[in-house]
Amino acid sequence: MLIRVSPSHPLTDNDVTDEKLFHQRRSFIRQGIYGGASLAMASYLPALASASIDRFADRISGAPTTMKVDEQVNKWEEITGYNNYYELGTSKDDPARLADALQPDPWSVTVSGECAKPGTLALDDLLDPMKLEQRIYRMRCVEAWSMVVPWVGFPLADLLKRFEPNGNAKYVAFETLYDKSNPLPGQRRRVLDWPYREGLRIDEAMHPLTMMAVGVYGKPLPNQNGAPLRLVVPWKYGFKGIKSIVSIRFTEKQPQTSWNMSAPGEYGFYSNVNPKVDHPRWSQAKERRIGEFLRRDTLMFNGYEDQVASLYSGMDLKKNY
Ligand code: MTE
């Protein structure tokens, strides 16, 4: 995500993700993995798995593929080495480098608000009844880069229904871990008003494409990708995919969301991928697929238009919601 910079240094489209830096990072990652000599990688590798989620490692690796796009899947080192996770720093390589700062075990998620069965569930209890599947989705960041990611997880609806939301549950609000007495490295700076918050309308949350991911590439989610569980909403900009979730709340009113609070003119609540609605500081018509050189056309609803357009009938899609 791009923090607004002073108007005297406007960001250009090329600044969004700088090609040269990206290739430097890739060679750094390769050195780390194949050379084994990188100090940063040494601290990054042990963070790839957490003890608690490890109990589910076999189920994650054996999850059947139920959906896929007909496009080249991004490499493991791209997906886990080029990240946005501001709690672990604002550079693309910070989250992998500082991944150890996050402790995803033990983990619990509190579900509250407009539902019959609120409560706090340990990760094991949350995951035990869930049927895991692999879904290969496009991911389009609002910064105009994209990837294709093989997530492993389950439909969010299958989890939400267990708490029996009532008729007042019009929205679902999510929060990421924030321990004021022991903040993550990035949370020591107020780049955002912590905790990271996101939200969906209830029909978006219940939509069959909306997923809670616990793995990627058949492995438990690495910390930098949002261990132990994170949201994936493939037709929305990537920032809606909140990581390392500790709280889910059913609400009657539209919840506040971090990027909307930080820059309401730039990041709307809905933030559906739309090539025709530009970000105020750059075009959204094209995107750079990580690992490719030429830009691709951005697809309406990130290519998921047939499945989700009906959710927004009556809304003016040219507006930056
Ligand atoms: N969740 C939290 N808690 N903190 C973040 O900074 N960044 C978001 C989203 N979820 C973010 C977050 C943004 S801007 C994007 S593009 C995606 O995570 C990136 O996911 P990835 O690093 O797995 O590609």
PDB file of C-alpha atoms and ligand atoms in Angstrom, residues 1 79 82-87 139-143 145 147 149 151 176 192 194 196 224-226 230 237-244 259, ligand 1:
ATOM      1  CA  MET A   1       0.000   0.000   0.000  1.00  0.00           C
ATOM      2  CA  ILE A  79       4.393 -14.983  -3.015  1.00  0.00           C
ATOM      3  CA  TYR A  82       7.183  -9.693  -1.935  1.00  0.00           C
ATOM      4  CA  ASN A  83       4.529  -8.723   0.577  1.00  0.00           C
ATOM      5  CA  ASN A  84       2.436  -5.991   2.070  1.00  0.00           C
ATOM      6  CA  TYR A  85       2.146  -6.445   5.824  1.00  0.00           C
ATOM      7  CA  TYR A  86       2.609  -3.068   7.480  1.00  0.00           C
ATOM      8  CA  GLU A  87       2.750  -4.549  10.981  1.00  0.00           C
ATOM      9  CA  MET A 139      -4.698 -11.298  -6.507  1.00  0.00           C
ATOM     10  CA  ARG A 140      -4.683  -7.649  -7.620  1.00  0.00           C
ATOM     11  CA  CYS A 141      -3.101  -5.118  -5.290  1.00  0.00           C
ATOM     12  CA  VAL A 142      -4.437  -1.552  -5.398  1.00  0.00           C
ATOM     13  CA  GLU A 143      -0.828  -0.548  -6.137  1.00  0.00           C
ATOM     14  CA  TRP A 145       0.728  -5.266  -9.305  1.00  0.00           C
ATOM     15  CA  MET A 147      -0.029 -12.388  -8.682  1.00  0.00           C
ATOM     16  CA  VAL A 149      -1.757 -17.536  -5.704  1.00  0.00           C
ATOM     17  CA  TRP A 151      -4.396 -20.572  -1.457  1.00  0.00           C
ATOM     18  CA  THR A 176      -5.564  -8.142  13.006  1.00  0.00           C
ATOM     19  CA  LEU A 192      -2.000   3.249  10.330  1.00  0.00           C
ATOM     20  CA  TRP A 194      -3.728  -0.002  14.688  1.00  0.00           C
ATOM     21  CA  TYR A 196      -5.479  -3.146  10.973  1.00  0.00           C
ATOM     22  CA  GLN A 224       4.493 -12.732   6.170  1.00  0.00           C
ATOM     23  CA  ASN A 225       1.389 -13.900   4.314  1.00  0.00           C
ATOM     24  CA  GLY A 226      -0.806 -13.556   7.397  1.00  0.00           C
ATOM     25  CA  ARG A 230      -6.233 -14.416   6.604  1.00  0.00           C
ATOM     26  CA  TYR A 237      -8.106  -5.023  -4.090  1.00  0.00           C
ATOM     27  CA  GLY A 238      -5.631  -6.965  -1.999  1.00  0.00           C
ATOM     28  CA  PHE A 239      -5.817  -4.689   1.033  1.00  0.00           C
ATOM     29  CA  LYS A 240      -9.268  -6.115   1.815  1.00  0.00           C
ATOM     30  CA  GLY A 241      -7.472  -9.436   2.494  1.00  0.00           C
ATOM     31  CA  ILE A 242      -6.725  -8.773   6.157  1.00  0.00           C
ATOM     32  CA  LYS A 243      -4.003 -10.934   7.673  1.00  0.00           C
ATOM     33  CA  SER A 244      -3.527 -12.701  11.025  1.00  0.00           C
ATOM     34  CA  TRP A 259      -7.175   2.306   4.654  1.00  0.00           C
TER      35      TRP A 259
HETATM   36  N1  MTE B   1      -3.281  -7.207   6.519  1.00  0.00           N
HETATM   37  C1  MTE B   1      -2.662  -6.618   7.540  1.00  0.00           C
HETATM   38  N2  MTE B   1      -2.983  -6.954   8.790  1.00  0.00           N
HETATM   39  N3  MTE B   1      -1.709  -5.654   7.354  1.00  0.00           N
HETATM   40  C2  MTE B   1      -1.370  -5.236   6.091  1.00  0.00           C
HETATM   41  O1  MTE B   1      -0.499  -4.345   5.955  1.00  0.00           O
HETATM   42  N4  MTE B   1      -1.736  -5.475   3.685  1.00  0.00           N
HETATM   43  C3  MTE B   1      -2.790  -5.737   2.702  1.00  0.00           C
HETATM   44  C4  MTE B   1      -3.341  -7.157   2.817  1.00  0.00           C
HETATM   45  N5  MTE B   1      -3.564  -7.504   4.206  1.00  0.00           N
HETATM   46  C5  MTE B   1      -2.013  -5.842   4.986  1.00  0.00           C
HETATM   47  C6  MTE B   1      -2.963  -6.859   5.235  1.00  0.00           C
HETATM   48  C7  MTE B   1      -2.362  -5.483   1.333  1.00  0.00           C
HETATM   49  S1  MTE B   1      -2.149  -3.841   0.900  1.00  0.00           S
HETATM   50  C8  MTE B   1      -2.195  -6.478   0.413  1.00  0.00           C
HETATM   51  S2  MTE B   1      -1.896  -6.143  -1.225  1.00  0.00           S
HETATM   52  C9  MTE B   1      -2.224  -7.892   0.825  1.00  0.00           C
HETATM   53  O2  MTE B   1      -2.419  -8.058   2.219  1.00  0.00           O
HETATM   54  C10 MTE B   1      -0.923  -8.548   0.430  1.00  0.00           C
HETATM   55  O3  MTE B   1      -0.944  -9.915   0.710  1.00  0.00           O
HETATM   56  P1  MTE B   1       0.374 -10.780   0.450  1.00  0.00           P
HETATM   57  O4  MTE B   1       1.501 -10.097   1.146  1.00  0.00           O
HETATM   58  O5  MTE B   1       0.086 -12.139   0.968  1.00  0.00           O
HETATM   59  O6  MTE B   1       0.575 -10.758  -1.053  1.00  0.00           O
END
